[in-house]
Amino acid sequence: NGGASTPKRGAFILLEGVDRCGKTTQVSLLVKHLLSLSIATVALRFPDRTTQVGGLINEYLQSSVQTDDRAIHLLFSANRWEAAPNLVNTLTSGTNIICDRYAYSGVAFTSAKRAEDRSSMSGGELSLDWCMSPDVGLPAPDAVIFLDLDQDQAESRGGYGGERYEKKELQIRVRQRFAELQAIDEKQGRVPWHVVDAAQSIEEVKEQIAKIVTDTIDRVQSESAPLRRMWG
Ligand code: DGP
Ligand code: NA
Ligand code: NA
């Protein structure tokens, strides 16, 4: 054909983990690294606190006001859905995305809440199925990089901050929920997970992640892999 060739799509790479695992640092190191290799890349993070929905989420995280957990869960999901068209356009234009948290955090945090730290109409925990359903159909990542850190190590990094979820008992359950979500993806055989030991030095973690990321970008481009949908 006479027109310009369509660029290969970018890869969608997700970093997940408990609070204080070092994700945010690694996302920014990684984006710098890829840009230094002239690989078009942008960082995304969820929750995106800069939108109107994100402003509500920010207020919620910084307060101790009781709000129904289902309503909050749907706000976090809405914050991802409102970003989805732009996310797809970015990938389609050939730019890679390195994303700090996504639907897995959504499910892991809400499903880890217990009656004692919840305010809602029912006493029990919210099931994984219930928690997953609002995010079904979102663009799926091409790889999940899970920065694994146990809670003693997380605490030894100077303790948690003051936000609502930064409590040891909850974080222990969040880590367990992430493992369940990993098992679900591995059973489906669609979204590959790479678990990285986040207790290593920043430099060691960075090197391991950089390798996973360049391999993923190569795979997506050489296979012309279609963009998938979450949990489909
Ligand atoms: P961060 O800005 O990455 O520190 O995330 C803020 C906090 O919100 C952190 O404790 C993780 C939690 N979180 C992130 N995404 C979701 C979500 O979709 N649902 C819920 N319930 N919590 C989330
Ligand atoms: Na946090
Ligand atoms: Na973070």
PDB file of N, CA and C in Angstrom, residues 153-211:
ATOM      1  N   GLN A 153       9.631  -7.060  56.194  1.00  0.00           N
ATOM      2  CA  GLN A 153      10.559  -6.274  55.377  1.00  0.00           C
ATOM      3  C   GLN A 153       9.957  -4.905  55.028  1.00  0.00           C
ATOM      4  N   ALA A 154       8.663  -4.918  54.731  1.00  0.00           N
ATOM      5  CA  ALA A 154       8.007  -3.640  54.414  1.00  0.00           C
ATOM      6  C   ALA A 154       8.095  -2.696  55.611  1.00  0.00           C
ATOM      7  N   GLU A 155       7.850  -3.216  56.791  1.00  0.00           N
ATOM      8  CA  GLU A 155       7.903  -2.375  57.999  1.00  0.00           C
ATOM      9  C   GLU A 155       9.320  -1.890  58.275  1.00  0.00           C
ATOM     10  N   SER A 156      10.310  -2.746  57.978  1.00  0.00           N
ATOM     11  CA  SER A 156      11.683  -2.359  58.266  1.00  0.00           C
ATOM     12  C   SER A 156      12.149  -1.234  57.347  1.00  0.00           C
ATOM     13  N   ARG A 157      11.358  -0.915  56.330  1.00  0.00           N
ATOM     14  CA  ARG A 157      11.700   0.216  55.457  1.00  0.00           C
ATOM     15  C   ARG A 157      11.230   1.536  56.056  1.00  0.00           C
ATOM     16  N   GLY A 158      10.994   1.562  57.332  1.00  0.00           N
ATOM     17  CA  GLY A 158      10.625   2.828  57.958  1.00  0.00           C
ATOM     18  C   GLY A 158       9.141   2.911  58.270  1.00  0.00           C
ATOM     19  N   GLY A 159       8.467   1.773  58.192  1.00  0.00           N
ATOM     20  CA  GLY A 159       7.058   1.758  58.585  1.00  0.00           C
ATOM     21  C   GLY A 159       6.163   2.280  57.478  1.00  0.00           C
ATOM     22  N   TYR A 160       4.879   2.071  57.661  1.00  0.00           N
ATOM     23  CA  TYR A 160       3.913   2.523  56.678  1.00  0.00           C
ATOM     24  C   TYR A 160       3.617   3.997  56.877  1.00  0.00           C
ATOM     25  N   GLY A 161       3.069   4.611  55.853  1.00  0.00           N
ATOM     26  CA  GLY A 161       2.606   5.992  55.972  1.00  0.00           C
ATOM     27  C   GLY A 161       1.266   6.033  56.683  1.00  0.00           C
ATOM     28  N   GLY A 162       0.587   7.149  56.586  1.00  0.00           N
ATOM     29  CA  GLY A 162      -0.655   7.317  57.346  1.00  0.00           C
ATOM     30  C   GLY A 162      -1.917   7.017  56.570  1.00  0.00           C
ATOM     31  N   GLU A 163      -1.798   6.525  55.325  1.00  0.00           N
ATOM     32  CA  GLU A 163      -3.030   6.332  54.573  1.00  0.00           C
ATOM     33  C   GLU A 163      -3.791   5.108  55.048  1.00  0.00           C
ATOM     34  N   ARG A 164      -5.039   5.086  54.673  1.00  0.00           N
ATOM     35  CA  ARG A 164      -6.010   4.153  55.210  1.00  0.00           C
ATOM     36  C   ARG A 164      -5.580   2.682  55.207  1.00  0.00           C
ATOM     37  N   TYR A 165      -4.956   2.227  54.139  1.00  0.00           N
ATOM     38  CA  TYR A 165      -4.684   0.783  54.038  1.00  0.00           C
ATOM     39  C   TYR A 165      -3.315   0.386  54.569  1.00  0.00           C
ATOM     40  N   GLU A 166      -2.566   1.338  55.064  1.00  0.00           N
ATOM     41  CA  GLU A 166      -1.175   1.053  55.403  1.00  0.00           C
ATOM     42  C   GLU A 166      -1.066   0.469  56.806  1.00  0.00           C
ATOM     43  N   LYS A 167      -1.622  -0.723  56.947  1.00  0.00           N
ATOM     44  CA  LYS A 167      -1.633  -1.430  58.223  1.00  0.00           C
ATOM     45  C   LYS A 167      -1.207  -2.869  57.977  1.00  0.00           C
ATOM     46  N   LYS A 168      -0.406  -3.360  58.903  1.00  0.00           N
ATOM     47  CA  LYS A 168       0.234  -4.652  58.678  1.00  0.00           C
ATOM     48  C   LYS A 168      -0.740  -5.805  58.419  1.00  0.00           C
ATOM     49  N   GLU A 169      -1.758  -5.943  59.254  1.00  0.00           N
ATOM     50  CA  GLU A 169      -2.664  -7.092  59.107  1.00  0.00           C
ATOM     51  C   GLU A 169      -3.346  -7.086  57.743  1.00  0.00           C
ATOM     52  N   LEU A 170      -3.766  -5.922  57.323  1.00  0.00           N
ATOM     53  CA  LEU A 170      -4.420  -5.819  56.020  1.00  0.00           C
ATOM     54  C   LEU A 170      -3.438  -6.149  54.890  1.00  0.00           C
ATOM     55  N   GLN A 171      -2.225  -5.625  55.004  1.00  0.00           N
ATOM     56  CA  GLN A 171      -1.235  -5.845  53.934  1.00  0.00           C
ATOM     57  C   GLN A 171      -0.874  -7.336  53.801  1.00  0.00           C
ATOM     58  N   ILE A 172      -0.889  -8.048  54.917  1.00  0.00           N
ATOM     59  CA  ILE A 172      -0.623  -9.493  54.859  1.00  0.00           C
ATOM     60  C   ILE A 172      -1.701 -10.184  54.019  1.00  0.00           C
ATOM     61  N   ARG A 173      -2.941  -9.787  54.240  1.00  0.00           N
ATOM     62  CA  ARG A 173      -4.027 -10.398  53.451  1.00  0.00           C
ATOM     63  C   ARG A 173      -3.976  -9.944  51.994  1.00  0.00           C
ATOM     64  N   VAL A 174      -3.583  -8.700  51.759  1.00  0.00           N
ATOM     65  CA  VAL A 174      -3.463  -8.207  50.373  1.00  0.00           C
ATOM     66  C   VAL A 174      -2.463  -9.069  49.603  1.00  0.00           C
ATOM     67  N   ARG A 175      -1.343  -9.363  50.238  1.00  0.00           N
ATOM     68  CA  ARG A 175      -0.316 -10.187  49.570  1.00  0.00           C
ATOM     69  C   ARG A 175      -0.872 -11.567  49.226  1.00  0.00           C
ATOM     70  N   GLN A 176      -1.670 -12.134  50.134  1.00  0.00           N
ATOM     71  CA  GLN A 176      -2.284 -13.442  49.848  1.00  0.00           C
ATOM     72  C   GLN A 176      -3.247 -13.353  48.661  1.00  0.00           C
ATOM     73  N   ARG A 177      -3.992 -12.259  48.603  1.00  0.00           N
ATOM     74  CA  ARG A 177      -4.945 -12.106  47.493  1.00  0.00           C
ATOM     75  C   ARG A 177      -4.211 -11.980  46.153  1.00  0.00           C
ATOM     76  N   PHE A 178      -3.100 -11.266  46.154  1.00  0.00           N
ATOM     77  CA  PHE A 178      -2.312 -11.182  44.917  1.00  0.00           C
ATOM     78  C   PHE A 178      -1.899 -12.592  44.463  1.00  0.00           C
ATOM     79  N   ALA A 179      -1.513 -13.429  45.417  1.00  0.00           N
ATOM     80  CA  ALA A 179      -1.109 -14.797  45.047  1.00  0.00           C
ATOM     81  C   ALA A 179      -2.278 -15.560  44.434  1.00  0.00           C
ATOM     82  N   GLU A 180      -3.478 -15.328  44.944  1.00  0.00           N
ATOM     83  CA  GLU A 180      -4.654 -15.997  44.357  1.00  0.00           C
ATOM     84  C   GLU A 180      -4.906 -15.502  42.933  1.00  0.00           C
ATOM     85  N   LEU A 181      -4.709 -14.216  42.725  1.00  0.00           N
ATOM     86  CA  LEU A 181      -4.921 -13.664  41.380  1.00  0.00           C
ATOM     87  C   LEU A 181      -3.858 -14.171  40.409  1.00  0.00           C
ATOM     88  N   GLN A 182      -2.650 -14.337  40.905  1.00  0.00           N
ATOM     89  CA  GLN A 182      -1.587 -14.922  40.075  1.00  0.00           C
ATOM     90  C   GLN A 182      -1.990 -16.335  39.652  1.00  0.00           C
ATOM     91  N   ALA A 183      -2.502 -17.115  40.602  1.00  0.00           N
ATOM     92  CA  ALA A 183      -2.910 -18.503  40.299  1.00  0.00           C
ATOM     93  C   ALA A 183      -4.025 -18.523  39.256  1.00  0.00           C
ATOM     94  N   ILE A 184      -4.948 -17.585  39.346  1.00  0.00           N
ATOM     95  CA  ILE A 184      -6.046 -17.530  38.368  1.00  0.00           C
ATOM     96  C   ILE A 184      -5.489 -17.244  36.970  1.00  0.00           C
ATOM     97  N   ASP A 185      -4.582 -16.268  36.875  1.00  0.00           N
ATOM     98  CA  ASP A 185      -3.999 -15.943  35.561  1.00  0.00           C
ATOM     99  C   ASP A 185      -3.176 -17.115  35.033  1.00  0.00           C
ATOM    100  N   GLU A 186      -2.461 -17.789  35.930  1.00  0.00           N
ATOM    101  CA  GLU A 186      -1.628 -18.901  35.453  1.00  0.00           C
ATOM    102  C   GLU A 186      -2.495 -20.056  34.978  1.00  0.00           C
ATOM    103  N   LYS A 187      -3.622 -20.236  35.619  1.00  0.00           N
ATOM    104  CA  LYS A 187      -4.545 -21.291  35.181  1.00  0.00           C
ATOM    105  C   LYS A 187      -5.125 -20.962  33.802  1.00  0.00           C
ATOM    106  N   GLN A 188      -5.451 -19.685  33.597  1.00  0.00           N
ATOM    107  CA  GLN A 188      -5.975 -19.274  32.286  1.00  0.00           C
ATOM    108  C   GLN A 188      -4.877 -19.278  31.225  1.00  0.00           C
ATOM    109  N   GLY A 189      -3.628 -19.149  31.660  1.00  0.00           N
ATOM    110  CA  GLY A 189      -2.503 -19.183  30.726  1.00  0.00           C
ATOM    111  C   GLY A 189      -2.429 -17.997  29.785  1.00  0.00           C
ATOM    112  N   ARG A 190      -2.914 -16.862  30.202  1.00  0.00           N
ATOM    113  CA  ARG A 190      -2.923 -15.710  29.298  1.00  0.00           C
ATOM    114  C   ARG A 190      -1.961 -14.616  29.728  1.00  0.00           C
ATOM    115  N   VAL A 191      -2.115 -14.100  30.921  1.00  0.00           N
ATOM    116  CA  VAL A 191      -1.238 -13.006  31.357  1.00  0.00           C
ATOM    117  C   VAL A 191      -0.101 -13.595  32.195  1.00  0.00           C
ATOM    118  N   PRO A 192       1.157 -13.527  31.707  1.00  0.00           N
ATOM    119  CA  PRO A 192       2.269 -14.085  32.479  1.00  0.00           C
ATOM    120  C   PRO A 192       2.644 -13.197  33.669  1.00  0.00           C
ATOM    121  N   TRP A 193       2.936 -13.833  34.783  1.00  0.00           N
ATOM    122  CA  TRP A 193       3.420 -13.129  35.981  1.00  0.00           C
ATOM    123  C   TRP A 193       4.906 -13.412  36.151  1.00  0.00           C
ATOM    124  N   HIS A 194       5.616 -12.386  36.622  1.00  0.00           N
ATOM    125  CA  HIS A 194       7.030 -12.519  36.965  1.00  0.00           C
ATOM    126  C   HIS A 194       7.182 -11.995  38.383  1.00  0.00           C
ATOM    127  N   VAL A 195       7.541 -12.875  39.301  1.00  0.00           N
ATOM    128  CA  VAL A 195       7.694 -12.447  40.690  1.00  0.00           C
ATOM    129  C   VAL A 195       9.151 -12.069  40.927  1.00  0.00           C
ATOM    130  N   VAL A 196       9.366 -10.847  41.406  1.00  0.00           N
ATOM    131  CA  VAL A 196      10.715 -10.345  41.662  1.00  0.00           C
ATOM    132  C   VAL A 196      10.836 -10.093  43.164  1.00  0.00           C
ATOM    133  N   ASP A 197      11.947 -10.534  43.735  1.00  0.00           N
ATOM    134  CA  ASP A 197      12.177 -10.350  45.170  1.00  0.00           C
ATOM    135  C   ASP A 197      12.540  -8.888  45.436  1.00  0.00           C
ATOM    136  N   ALA A 198      11.583  -8.169  46.009  1.00  0.00           N
ATOM    137  CA  ALA A 198      11.763  -6.728  46.214  1.00  0.00           C
ATOM    138  C   ALA A 198      12.636  -6.406  47.421  1.00  0.00           C
ATOM    139  N   ALA A 199      13.094  -7.437  48.136  1.00  0.00           N
ATOM    140  CA  ALA A 199      14.016  -7.192  49.260  1.00  0.00           C
ATOM    141  C   ALA A 199      15.452  -6.967  48.775  1.00  0.00           C
ATOM    142  N   GLN A 200      15.714  -7.226  47.507  1.00  0.00           N
ATOM    143  CA  GLN A 200      17.045  -6.980  46.951  1.00  0.00           C
ATOM    144  C   GLN A 200      17.300  -5.468  46.835  1.00  0.00           C
ATOM    145  N   SER A 201      18.534  -5.113  46.468  1.00  0.00           N
ATOM    146  CA  SER A 201      18.844  -3.687  46.304  1.00  0.00           C
ATOM    147  C   SER A 201      18.048  -3.108  45.132  1.00  0.00           C
ATOM    148  N   ILE A 202      17.899  -1.796  45.149  1.00  0.00           N
ATOM    149  CA  ILE A 202      17.190  -1.105  44.061  1.00  0.00           C
ATOM    150  C   ILE A 202      17.813  -1.468  42.718  1.00  0.00           C
ATOM    151  N   GLU A 203      19.147  -1.512  42.696  1.00  0.00           N
ATOM    152  CA  GLU A 203      19.862  -1.806  41.452  1.00  0.00           C
ATOM    153  C   GLU A 203      19.575  -3.231  40.945  1.00  0.00           C
ATOM    154  N   GLU A 204      19.595  -4.199  41.867  1.00  0.00           N
ATOM    155  CA  GLU A 204      19.323  -5.587  41.466  1.00  0.00           C
ATOM    156  C   GLU A 204      17.889  -5.739  40.956  1.00  0.00           C
ATOM    157  N   VAL A 205      16.956  -5.134  41.669  1.00  0.00           N
ATOM    158  CA  VAL A 205      15.552  -5.211  41.234  1.00  0.00           C
ATOM    159  C   VAL A 205      15.428  -4.577  39.847  1.00  0.00           C
ATOM    160  N   LYS A 206      16.077  -3.438  39.691  1.00  0.00           N
ATOM    161  CA  LYS A 206      15.995  -2.714  38.406  1.00  0.00           C
ATOM    162  C   LYS A 206      16.501  -3.581  37.257  1.00  0.00           C
ATOM    163  N   GLU A 207      17.617  -4.254  37.459  1.00  0.00           N
ATOM    164  CA  GLU A 207      18.170  -5.071  36.378  1.00  0.00           C
ATOM    165  C   GLU A 207      17.244  -6.221  36.005  1.00  0.00           C
ATOM    166  N   GLN A 208      16.685  -6.868  37.029  1.00  0.00           N
ATOM    167  CA  GLN A 208      15.777  -7.987  36.739  1.00  0.00           C
ATOM    168  C   GLN A 208      14.543  -7.515  35.986  1.00  0.00           C
ATOM    169  N   ILE A 209      14.002  -6.389  36.446  1.00  0.00           N
ATOM    170  CA  ILE A 209      12.789  -5.884  35.798  1.00  0.00           C
ATOM    171  C   ILE A 209      13.096  -5.454  34.366  1.00  0.00           C
ATOM    172  N   ALA A 210      14.221  -4.799  34.163  1.00  0.00           N
ATOM    173  CA  ALA A 210      14.560  -4.306  32.819  1.00  0.00           C
ATOM    174  C   ALA A 210      14.610  -5.461  31.825  1.00  0.00           C
ATOM    175  N   LYS A 211      15.143  -6.589  32.252  1.00  0.00           N
ATOM    176  CA  LYS A 211      15.227  -7.761  31.382  1.00  0.00           C
ATOM    177  C   LYS A 211      13.825  -8.280  31.040  1.00  0.00           C
TER     178      LYS A 211
END
